[in-house]
Amino acid sequence: MIRAYARSDPATSLHTVVAMIDPDADRPVYKQLADLVRGQIERTDLRPGQRIPAEQFYVAEYGISRDSVRRAMASLRNEGLIITTPRGSRVRPERHLAEVIITPGTLVTARMPTEPERRLLAIKEGVPVLVVQRDQGDPELFPADRTAIRATGE
Amino acid sequence: MIRAYARSDPATSLHTVVAMIDPDADRPVYKQLADLVRGQIERTDLRPGQRIPAEQFYVAEYGISRDSVRRAMASLRNEGLIITTPRGSRVRPERHLAEVIITPGTLVTARMPTEPERRLLAIKEGVPVLVVQRDQGDPELFPADRTAIRATGE
DNA sequence: ACGTATTTGTACGTATGTATC
DNA sequence: AGATACATACGTACAAATACG
């Protein structure tokens, strides 16, 4: 259960329900914040491409440490839900997937790229690679945020 | 380039080449350590299933902070290279993949599971899910460390 | 059964660097 | 130049889980 309190803004007379974070809960603070922001993304309260509040916002809003905020954001990055740059974080934009055709016999797996592979292939955190092993040759790697695999009859 | 120094152990008369970490290098300390351990895993100096030294070992060995060690290990976890429990970390054991057969038309993508999905499906950090979208029905999820997709003619 | 040691997990603090607006 | 925001890196403290004597 997510705790909340109601807040009124005297300037706008708007009432807002603000989720709370309970430092004494069983779930760690940083996971509570991750859950909260993940929920906002899944409900599209935060839409693809939209800016996510700065770390300091969450520090001030919930009275938690920057460390906890950063660990929450790291979780969301690793889930592929947000993208972070030194200018801030955004909800990951909608994916446009190019299709790669595979023929019968082809084997497909997925794994996370190593950090050097990420740099080499310009892959963001939280994005797996599809590993396509065709009958003979070496496995080919495709970033999963740009690629879908389509099976054909021949 | 990884810097190193030679060390002699008077008790055993063994000479060892020990990699070093340069706090003044362009590459961050924690990435240098991640590179170092990743290399040991790729060269199978550290084998699948084998115990990885405790955080304190790296703190003492390289004179870096626990924070840096933990961030290096977090990187390797997110790359799916190691598994960490409250008792320590190990090189991820060899995968045994069950094959899932797909017929022509089927679409396959991959993404990282959310943290709640991970708990639900008992998926470890650094393991993507394969998303199999058959002609009609809902997408099915398969943990990529237990599943390979095989395309067939019909 | 019980305490102890080991190891990772969480959470706070501080400081400084870097990139961008 | 200054403000903003994230990145790195050091420190501390205590909690939780597990293995062992």
mmCIF file of C-alpha atoms (C1' of nucleotides) in Angstrom:
data_model
loop_
_atom_site.group_PDB
_atom_site.id
_atom_site.type_symbol
_atom_site.label_atom_id
_atom_site.label_comp_id
_atom_site.label_asym_id
_atom_site.label_seq_id
_atom_site.Cartn_x
_atom_site.Cartn_y
_atom_site.Cartn_z
ATOM 1 C CA MET A 1 0.000 0.000 0.000
ATOM 2 C CA ILE A 2 1.234 3.447 -0.908
ATOM 3 C CA ARG A 3 0.641 6.037 1.738
ATOM 4 C CA ALA A 4 -0.464 9.489 0.681
ATOM 5 C CA TYR A 5 -1.460 12.854 2.027
ATOM 6 C CA ALA A 6 -3.620 15.587 0.575
ATOM 7 C CA ARG A 7 -2.046 18.951 -0.076
ATOM 8 C CA SER A 8 -3.637 22.256 -0.957
ATOM 9 C CA ASP A 9 -1.828 24.928 -2.853
ATOM 10 C CA PRO A 10 -3.061 28.347 -1.622
ATOM 11 C CA ALA A 11 -1.951 29.998 -4.843
ATOM 12 C CA THR A 12 -4.001 27.768 -7.116
ATOM 13 C CA SER A 13 -6.545 26.287 -4.710
ATOM 14 C CA LEU A 14 -5.613 22.978 -6.234
ATOM 15 C CA HIS A 15 -5.753 19.900 -4.079
ATOM 16 C CA THR A 16 -3.252 17.230 -4.835
ATOM 17 C CA VAL A 17 -2.831 13.755 -3.481
ATOM 18 C CA VAL A 18 0.844 13.255 -2.836
ATOM 19 C CA ALA A 19 2.274 9.798 -2.343
ATOM 20 C CA MET A 20 4.469 9.328 0.681
ATOM 21 C CA ILE A 21 7.495 7.281 1.445
ATOM 22 C CA ASP A 22 7.765 5.468 4.747
ATOM 23 C CA PRO A 23 11.329 5.025 5.979
ATOM 24 C CA ASP A 24 10.100 2.464 8.510
ATOM 25 C CA ALA A 25 8.339 0.267 5.972
ATOM 26 C CA ASP A 26 9.659 -3.183 5.181
ATOM 27 C CA ARG A 27 10.389 -2.135 1.607
ATOM 28 C CA PRO A 28 13.542 -0.016 1.231
ATOM 29 C CA VAL A 29 13.105 3.679 0.617
ATOM 30 C CA TYR A 30 14.733 3.584 -2.809
ATOM 31 C CA LYS A 31 12.478 0.744 -3.945
ATOM 32 C CA GLN A 32 9.435 2.603 -2.696
ATOM 33 C CA LEU A 33 10.442 5.583 -4.813
ATOM 34 C CA ALA A 34 11.159 3.346 -7.794
ATOM 35 C CA ASP A 35 7.703 1.758 -7.395
ATOM 36 C CA LEU A 36 6.123 5.183 -7.225
ATOM 37 C CA VAL A 37 7.765 6.539 -10.363
ATOM 38 C CA ARG A 38 7.327 3.233 -12.205
ATOM 39 C CA GLY A 39 3.624 3.455 -11.460
ATOM 40 C CA GLN A 40 3.491 6.994 -12.845
ATOM 41 C CA ILE A 41 5.155 5.764 -16.021
ATOM 42 C CA GLU A 42 2.870 2.747 -16.371
ATOM 43 C CA ARG A 43 -0.213 4.901 -15.815
ATOM 44 C CA THR A 44 1.262 7.454 -18.272
ATOM 45 C CA ASP A 45 1.123 10.162 -15.626
ATOM 46 C CA LEU A 46 4.632 10.464 -16.993
ATOM 47 C CA ARG A 47 4.536 9.984 -20.752
ATOM 48 C CA PRO A 48 7.229 8.709 -23.116
ATOM 49 C CA GLY A 49 9.794 11.417 -23.710
ATOM 50 C CA GLN A 50 8.641 13.444 -20.745
ATOM 51 C CA ARG A 51 11.114 14.963 -18.308
ATOM 52 C CA ILE A 52 11.413 13.328 -14.912
ATOM 53 C CA PRO A 53 11.887 15.658 -11.933
ATOM 54 C CA ALA A 54 15.460 16.296 -10.863
ATOM 55 C CA GLU A 55 17.028 14.297 -8.053
ATOM 56 C CA GLN A 56 16.784 17.324 -5.775
ATOM 57 C CA PHE A 57 13.033 17.442 -6.280
ATOM 58 C CA TYR A 58 12.616 14.002 -4.782
ATOM 59 C CA VAL A 59 15.084 14.809 -2.008
ATOM 60 C CA ALA A 60 12.999 17.841 -1.034
ATOM 61 C CA GLU A 61 9.598 16.294 -1.744
ATOM 62 C CA TYR A 62 10.090 13.155 0.300
ATOM 63 C CA GLY A 63 12.847 14.099 2.702
ATOM 64 C CA ILE A 64 15.106 11.280 1.580
ATOM 65 C CA SER A 65 18.769 11.278 0.661
ATOM 66 C CA ARG A 66 20.097 11.849 -2.811
ATOM 67 C CA ASP A 67 21.667 8.425 -2.541
ATOM 68 C CA SER A 68 18.227 6.814 -2.274
ATOM 69 C CA VAL A 69 16.909 8.834 -5.186
ATOM 70 C CA ARG A 70 19.856 7.862 -7.326
ATOM 71 C CA ARG A 71 19.438 4.202 -6.526
ATOM 72 C CA ALA A 72 15.763 4.397 -7.446
ATOM 73 C CA MET A 73 16.620 6.020 -10.781
ATOM 74 C CA ALA A 74 19.354 3.457 -11.404
ATOM 75 C CA SER A 75 16.736 0.719 -10.968
ATOM 76 C CA LEU A 76 14.431 2.343 -13.488
ATOM 77 C CA ARG A 77 17.320 2.821 -15.918
ATOM 78 C CA ASN A 78 18.203 -0.853 -15.641
ATOM 79 C CA GLU A 79 14.586 -1.757 -16.312
ATOM 80 C CA GLY A 80 14.811 0.269 -19.488
ATOM 81 C CA LEU A 81 12.061 2.622 -18.336
ATOM 82 C CA ILE A 82 14.038 5.862 -18.256
ATOM 83 C CA ILE A 83 17.041 7.386 -19.958
ATOM 84 C CA THR A 84 19.411 9.572 -17.999
ATOM 85 C CA THR A 85 21.846 12.169 -19.300
ATOM 86 C CA PRO A 86 23.819 14.780 -17.360
ATOM 87 C CA ARG A 87 20.932 17.098 -18.149
ATOM 88 C CA GLY A 88 18.259 14.979 -16.531
ATOM 89 C CA SER A 89 16.116 11.900 -16.991
ATOM 90 C CA ARG A 90 13.240 11.209 -19.351
ATOM 91 C CA VAL A 91 10.753 8.437 -19.804
ATOM 92 C CA ARG A 92 12.076 6.210 -22.551
ATOM 93 C CA PRO A 93 10.443 7.264 -25.816
ATOM 94 C CA GLU A 94 8.249 4.896 -27.787
ATOM 95 C CA ARG A 95 10.260 2.275 -29.636
ATOM 96 C CA HIS A 96 10.187 1.912 -33.418
ATOM 97 C CA LEU A 97 11.330 -1.586 -34.178
ATOM 98 C CA ALA A 98 12.929 -2.627 -37.433
ATOM 99 C CA GLU A 99 12.122 -6.226 -38.296
ATOM 100 C CA VAL A 100 14.829 -8.778 -38.914
ATOM 101 C CA ILE A 101 13.652 -11.828 -40.830
ATOM 102 C CA ILE A 102 14.742 -15.267 -39.698
ATOM 103 C CA THR A 103 14.296 -18.569 -41.500
ATOM 104 C CA PRO A 104 13.506 -21.987 -40.012
ATOM 105 C CA GLY A 105 16.232 -23.415 -37.820
ATOM 106 C CA THR A 106 17.428 -20.053 -36.568
ATOM 107 C CA LEU A 107 17.956 -19.768 -32.822
ATOM 108 C CA VAL A 108 17.285 -16.548 -30.919
ATOM 109 C CA THR A 109 18.342 -15.687 -27.390
ATOM 110 C CA ALA A 110 18.885 -12.465 -25.499
ATOM 111 C CA ARG A 111 21.352 -11.168 -22.933
ATOM 112 C CA MET A 112 22.615 -7.913 -21.567
ATOM 113 C CA PRO A 113 25.547 -6.380 -23.406
ATOM 114 C CA THR A 114 28.747 -5.751 -21.494
ATOM 115 C CA GLU A 115 29.679 -2.137 -20.913
ATOM 116 C CA PRO A 116 32.307 -2.169 -23.703
ATOM 117 C CA GLU A 117 29.737 -3.676 -26.055
ATOM 118 C CA ARG A 118 27.290 -0.956 -25.079
ATOM 119 C CA ARG A 119 29.778 1.727 -26.025
ATOM 120 C CA LEU A 120 30.683 -0.022 -29.261
ATOM 121 C CA LEU A 121 27.093 -0.508 -30.406
ATOM 122 C CA ALA A 122 25.742 2.709 -28.863
ATOM 123 C CA ILE A 123 23.303 0.856 -26.642
ATOM 124 C CA LYS A 124 21.705 2.541 -23.662
ATOM 125 C CA GLU A 125 21.489 1.096 -20.163
ATOM 126 C CA GLY A 126 18.631 -1.307 -19.631
ATOM 127 C CA VAL A 127 18.566 -2.455 -23.247
ATOM 128 C CA PRO A 128 19.276 -6.142 -23.983
ATOM 129 C CA VAL A 129 20.724 -7.499 -27.209
ATOM 130 C CA LEU A 130 18.985 -10.128 -29.283
ATOM 131 C CA VAL A 131 21.429 -12.865 -30.259
ATOM 132 C CA VAL A 132 20.524 -14.412 -33.606
ATOM 133 C CA GLN A 133 22.291 -17.666 -34.390
ATOM 134 C CA ARG A 134 21.693 -18.626 -38.007
ATOM 135 C CA ASP A 135 22.396 -22.153 -39.259
ATOM 136 C CA GLN A 136 26.095 -21.660 -39.853
ATOM 137 C CA GLY A 137 27.782 -18.363 -39.118
ATOM 138 C CA ASP A 138 28.640 -16.424 -36.028
ATOM 139 C CA PRO A 139 25.910 -15.063 -33.780
ATOM 140 C CA GLU A 140 24.660 -11.595 -34.718
ATOM 141 C CA LEU A 141 23.732 -8.986 -32.123
ATOM 142 C CA PHE A 142 20.779 -6.602 -32.406
ATOM 143 C CA PRO A 143 19.842 -3.951 -29.835
ATOM 144 C CA ALA A 144 16.403 -4.942 -28.566
ATOM 145 C CA ASP A 145 15.096 -1.378 -28.493
ATOM 146 C CA ARG A 146 15.517 -1.103 -32.267
ATOM 147 C CA THR A 147 14.886 -4.645 -33.398
ATOM 148 C CA ALA A 148 12.121 -7.218 -33.582
ATOM 149 C CA ILE A 149 12.684 -10.693 -34.964
ATOM 150 C CA ARG A 150 10.121 -12.059 -37.421
ATOM 151 C CA ALA A 151 10.008 -15.761 -38.258
ATOM 152 C CA THR A 152 9.158 -16.764 -41.822
ATOM 153 C CA GLY A 153 8.335 -20.086 -43.494
ATOM 154 C CA GLU A 154 11.427 -20.093 -45.694
ATOM 155 C CA MET B 1 45.725 -0.273 -20.990
ATOM 156 C CA ILE B 2 45.689 -1.902 -17.602
ATOM 157 C CA ARG B 3 48.587 -0.953 -15.390
ATOM 158 C CA ALA B 4 50.192 -3.638 -13.307
ATOM 159 C CA TYR B 5 52.999 -4.230 -10.891
ATOM 160 C CA ALA B 6 54.927 -7.377 -10.045
ATOM 161 C CA ARG B 7 54.711 -8.658 -6.514
ATOM 162 C CA SER B 8 56.806 -11.279 -4.782
ATOM 163 C CA ASP B 9 55.549 -13.235 -1.837
ATOM 164 C CA PRO B 10 58.525 -13.991 0.476
ATOM 165 C CA ALA B 11 56.674 -16.946 2.008
ATOM 166 C CA THR B 12 56.110 -18.744 -1.259
ATOM 167 C CA SER B 13 58.667 -17.116 -3.537
ATOM 168 C CA LEU B 14 55.830 -16.731 -6.006
ATOM 169 C CA HIS B 15 55.810 -13.787 -8.321
ATOM 170 C CA THR B 16 52.447 -12.402 -9.261
ATOM 171 C CA VAL B 17 51.436 -9.731 -11.689
ATOM 172 C CA VAL B 18 48.805 -7.611 -10.030
ATOM 173 C CA ALA B 19 46.618 -5.271 -12.011
ATOM 174 C CA MET B 20 46.384 -1.727 -10.730
ATOM 175 C CA ILE B 21 43.742 0.884 -10.655
ATOM 176 C CA ASP B 22 44.601 4.471 -11.435
ATOM 177 C CA PRO B 23 42.387 7.012 -9.673
ATOM 178 C CA ASP B 24 43.681 9.712 -12.025
ATOM 179 C CA ALA B 25 42.843 7.862 -15.214
ATOM 180 C CA ASP B 26 40.130 9.129 -17.520
ATOM 181 C CA ARG B 27 38.092 6.002 -16.887
ATOM 182 C CA PRO B 28 36.294 6.008 -13.516
ATOM 183 C CA VAL B 29 37.681 3.797 -10.787
ATOM 184 C CA TYR B 30 34.597 1.617 -10.596
ATOM 185 C CA LYS B 31 34.644 0.986 -14.358
ATOM 186 C CA GLN B 32 38.314 0.111 -14.193
ATOM 187 C CA LEU B 33 37.531 -2.504 -11.545
ATOM 188 C CA ALA B 34 34.558 -3.761 -13.539
ATOM 189 C CA ASP B 35 36.800 -4.073 -16.613
ATOM 190 C CA LEU B 36 39.373 -5.957 -14.590
ATOM 191 C CA VAL B 37 36.930 -8.494 -13.143
ATOM 192 C CA ARG B 38 35.047 -8.799 -16.444
ATOM 193 C CA GLY B 39 38.330 -9.679 -18.082
ATOM 194 C CA GLN B 40 39.000 -12.359 -15.471
ATOM 195 C CA ILE B 41 35.568 -13.832 -16.163
ATOM 196 C CA GLU B 42 36.010 -13.715 -19.950
ATOM 197 C CA ARG B 43 39.419 -15.342 -19.699
ATOM 198 C CA THR B 44 37.931 -17.859 -17.213
ATOM 199 C CA ASP B 45 40.459 -16.872 -14.588
ATOM 200 C CA LEU B 46 37.188 -16.803 -12.718
ATOM 201 C CA ARG B 47 35.041 -19.724 -13.818
ATOM 202 C CA PRO B 48 31.260 -20.100 -13.880
ATOM 203 C CA GLY B 49 29.986 -20.762 -10.391
ATOM 204 C CA GLN B 50 33.207 -19.606 -8.782
ATOM 205 C CA ARG B 51 33.202 -17.307 -5.785
ATOM 206 C CA ILE B 52 34.201 -13.698 -6.361
ATOM 207 C CA PRO B 53 36.303 -12.042 -3.634
ATOM 208 C CA ALA B 54 34.414 -10.053 -1.023
ATOM 209 C CA GLU B 55 34.032 -6.316 -1.380
ATOM 210 C CA GLN B 56 36.570 -5.780 1.394
ATOM 211 C CA PHE B 57 39.171 -7.689 -0.590
ATOM 212 C CA TYR B 58 39.029 -5.170 -3.413
ATOM 213 C CA VAL B 59 38.952 -2.287 -0.956
ATOM 214 C CA ALA B 60 42.182 -3.540 0.607
ATOM 215 C CA GLU B 61 43.796 -4.775 -2.604
ATOM 216 C CA TYR B 62 43.347 -1.574 -4.596
ATOM 217 C CA GLY B 63 42.909 1.063 -1.923
ATOM 218 C CA ILE B 64 39.561 2.176 -3.256
ATOM 219 C CA SER B 65 36.290 2.810 -1.462
ATOM 220 C CA ARG B 66 33.620 0.217 -0.880
ATOM 221 C CA ASP B 67 31.316 2.488 -2.856
ATOM 222 C CA SER B 68 33.453 2.050 -5.959
ATOM 223 C CA VAL B 69 33.653 -1.709 -5.491
ATOM 224 C CA ARG B 70 29.906 -1.966 -5.078
ATOM 225 C CA ARG B 71 29.287 0.061 -8.223
ATOM 226 C CA ALA B 72 31.653 -2.163 -10.167
ATOM 227 C CA MET B 73 29.815 -5.261 -8.947
ATOM 228 C CA ALA B 74 26.465 -3.663 -9.734
ATOM 229 C CA SER B 75 27.663 -3.142 -13.312
ATOM 230 C CA LEU B 76 28.656 -6.785 -13.650
ATOM 231 C CA ARG B 77 25.324 -7.870 -12.148
ATOM 232 C CA ASN B 78 23.456 -5.747 -14.662
ATOM 233 C CA GLU B 79 25.513 -7.293 -17.446
ATOM 234 C CA GLY B 80 24.370 -10.675 -16.235
ATOM 235 C CA LEU B 81 27.932 -11.771 -15.526
ATOM 236 C CA ILE B 82 27.675 -12.325 -11.788
ATOM 237 C CA ILE B 83 25.026 -13.234 -9.236
ATOM 238 C CA THR B 84 25.076 -11.655 -5.820
ATOM 239 C CA THR B 85 23.439 -12.845 -2.614
ATOM 240 C CA PRO B 86 23.875 -11.492 0.910
ATOM 241 C CA ARG B 87 26.576 -14.161 1.272
ATOM 242 C CA GLY B 88 28.694 -13.083 -1.658
ATOM 243 C CA SER B 89 28.964 -13.002 -5.437
ATOM 244 C CA ARG B 90 29.654 -15.756 -7.952
ATOM 245 C CA VAL B 91 30.280 -15.915 -11.653
ATOM 246 C CA ARG B 92 26.974 -16.738 -13.273
ATOM 247 C CA PRO B 93 26.835 -20.487 -13.896
ATOM 248 C CA GLU B 94 26.562 -21.929 -17.382
ATOM 249 C CA ARG B 95 23.080 -21.575 -18.850
ATOM 250 C CA HIS B 96 20.960 -24.540 -19.930
ATOM 251 C CA LEU B 97 18.456 -23.240 -22.410
ATOM 252 C CA ALA B 98 15.112 -24.870 -23.072
ATOM 253 C CA GLU B 99 13.946 -24.298 -26.635
ATOM 254 C CA VAL B 100 10.632 -22.702 -27.410
ATOM 255 C CA ILE B 101 9.384 -23.381 -30.929
ATOM 256 C CA ILE B 102 7.899 -20.568 -32.964
ATOM 257 C CA THR B 103 6.054 -20.804 -36.270
ATOM 258 C CA PRO B 104 6.178 -18.377 -39.222
ATOM 259 C CA GLY B 105 4.745 -14.967 -38.494
ATOM 260 C CA THR B 106 5.749 -14.955 -34.842
ATOM 261 C CA LEU B 107 7.457 -11.811 -33.600
ATOM 262 C CA VAL B 108 10.187 -11.880 -30.945
ATOM 263 C CA THR B 109 11.559 -8.949 -28.985
ATOM 264 C CA ALA B 110 13.349 -8.598 -25.652
ATOM 265 C CA ARG B 111 13.319 -6.144 -22.774
ATOM 266 C CA MET B 112 14.302 -5.957 -19.148
ATOM 267 C CA PRO B 113 11.644 -7.040 -16.677
ATOM 268 C CA THR B 114 10.493 -4.546 -14.065
ATOM 269 C CA GLU B 115 11.437 -5.270 -10.486
ATOM 270 C CA PRO B 116 7.940 -6.578 -9.628
ATOM 271 C CA GLU B 117 8.066 -8.820 -12.696
ATOM 272 C CA ARG B 118 11.446 -10.087 -11.585
ATOM 273 C CA ARG B 119 10.078 -11.089 -8.214
ATOM 274 C CA LEU B 120 7.001 -12.681 -9.790
ATOM 275 C CA LEU B 121 8.911 -14.730 -12.337
ATOM 276 C CA ALA B 122 11.970 -15.358 -10.128
ATOM 277 C CA ILE B 123 14.304 -13.651 -12.571
ATOM 278 C CA LYS B 124 17.739 -12.493 -11.453
ATOM 279 C CA GLU B 125 19.230 -9.080 -12.109
ATOM 280 C CA GLY B 126 20.802 -8.694 -15.515
ATOM 281 C CA VAL B 127 18.474 -11.192 -17.176
ATOM 282 C CA PRO B 128 16.181 -9.934 -19.978
ATOM 283 C CA VAL B 129 12.867 -11.469 -20.919
ATOM 284 C CA LEU B 130 12.100 -12.670 -24.421
ATOM 285 C CA VAL B 131 8.734 -11.390 -25.568
ATOM 286 C CA VAL B 132 7.059 -13.804 -27.966
ATOM 287 C CA GLN B 133 4.105 -12.392 -29.864
ATOM 288 C CA ARG B 134 2.253 -15.168 -31.685
ATOM 289 C CA ASP B 135 -0.251 -14.419 -34.423
ATOM 290 C CA GLN B 136 -3.193 -13.744 -32.155
ATOM 291 C CA GLY B 137 -2.863 -13.965 -28.400
ATOM 292 C CA ASP B 138 -1.138 -11.934 -25.765
ATOM 293 C CA PRO B 139 2.636 -11.673 -25.676
ATOM 294 C CA GLU B 140 4.351 -14.409 -23.668
ATOM 295 C CA LEU B 141 7.414 -13.750 -21.500
ATOM 296 C CA PHE B 142 10.376 -16.107 -21.166
ATOM 297 C CA PRO B 143 13.443 -15.495 -18.987
ATOM 298 C CA ALA B 144 16.360 -15.275 -21.403
ATOM 299 C CA ASP B 145 18.701 -17.254 -19.151
ATOM 300 C CA ARG B 146 16.475 -20.319 -19.416
ATOM 301 C CA THR B 147 15.044 -19.940 -22.912
ATOM 302 C CA ALA B 148 16.117 -20.017 -26.531
ATOM 303 C CA ILE B 149 13.671 -19.445 -29.378
ATOM 304 C CA ARG B 150 13.797 -21.814 -32.339
ATOM 305 C CA ALA B 151 12.064 -20.937 -35.608
ATOM 306 C CA THR B 152 10.443 -23.733 -37.592
ATOM 307 C CA GLY B 153 8.941 -23.959 -41.077
ATOM 308 C CA GLU B 154 5.444 -24.691 -39.818
ATOM 309 C "C1'" DA C 1 19.788 -23.237 20.656
ATOM 310 C "C1'" DC C 2 22.681 -19.350 20.526
ATOM 311 C "C1'" DG C 3 25.889 -16.043 19.929
ATOM 312 C "C1'" DT C 4 29.636 -14.569 16.623
ATOM 313 C "C1'" DA C 5 31.805 -13.548 12.427
ATOM 314 C "C1'" DT C 6 31.352 -12.514 7.629
ATOM 315 C "C1'" DT C 7 29.291 -10.273 3.817
ATOM 316 C "C1'" DT C 8 26.098 -7.714 1.476
ATOM 317 C "C1'" DG C 9 22.114 -4.139 1.787
ATOM 318 C "C1'" DT C 10 20.430 0.289 2.943
ATOM 319 C "C1'" DA C 11 20.912 5.130 4.069
ATOM 320 C "C1'" DC C 12 22.836 8.942 5.394
ATOM 321 C "C1'" DG C 13 26.796 12.695 4.822
ATOM 322 C "C1'" DT C 14 30.393 15.378 2.165
ATOM 323 C "C1'" DA C 15 33.125 16.974 -1.667
ATOM 324 C "C1'" DT C 16 34.434 17.661 -6.284
ATOM 325 C "C1'" DG C 17 34.054 17.118 -11.368
ATOM 326 C "C1'" DT C 18 31.731 17.801 -15.805
ATOM 327 C "C1'" DA C 19 28.470 19.175 -19.036
ATOM 328 C "C1'" DT C 20 24.831 22.204 -20.418
ATOM 329 C "C1'" DC C 21 21.899 26.061 -20.501
ATOM 330 C "C1'" DA D 1 30.029 33.579 -15.529
ATOM 331 C "C1'" DG D 2 26.692 31.401 -12.935
ATOM 332 C "C1'" DA D 3 23.118 27.980 -12.072
ATOM 333 C "C1'" DT D 4 21.541 23.429 -12.662
ATOM 334 C "C1'" DA D 5 21.896 18.508 -12.707
ATOM 335 C "C1'" DC D 6 24.025 14.360 -12.991
ATOM 336 C "C1'" DA D 7 28.622 11.462 -12.117
ATOM 337 C "C1'" DT D 8 32.140 9.948 -9.281
ATOM 338 C "C1'" DA D 9 34.215 8.919 -4.894
ATOM 339 C "C1'" DC D 10 35.323 9.176 -0.458
ATOM 340 C "C1'" DG D 11 33.400 8.584 4.523
ATOM 341 C "C1'" DT D 12 30.129 6.665 8.367
ATOM 342 C "C1'" DA D 13 26.657 3.670 10.594
ATOM 343 C "C1'" DC D 14 23.585 0.102 11.201
ATOM 344 C "C1'" DA D 15 20.529 -3.759 9.447
ATOM 345 C "C1'" DA D 16 19.806 -8.351 7.593
ATOM 346 C "C1'" DA D 17 21.053 -12.773 6.151
ATOM 347 C "C1'" DT D 18 23.765 -16.765 6.505
ATOM 348 C "C1'" DA D 19 27.271 -19.984 8.089
ATOM 349 C "C1'" DC D 20 29.810 -21.777 11.823
ATOM 350 C "C1'" DG D 21 31.462 -23.088 16.183
#
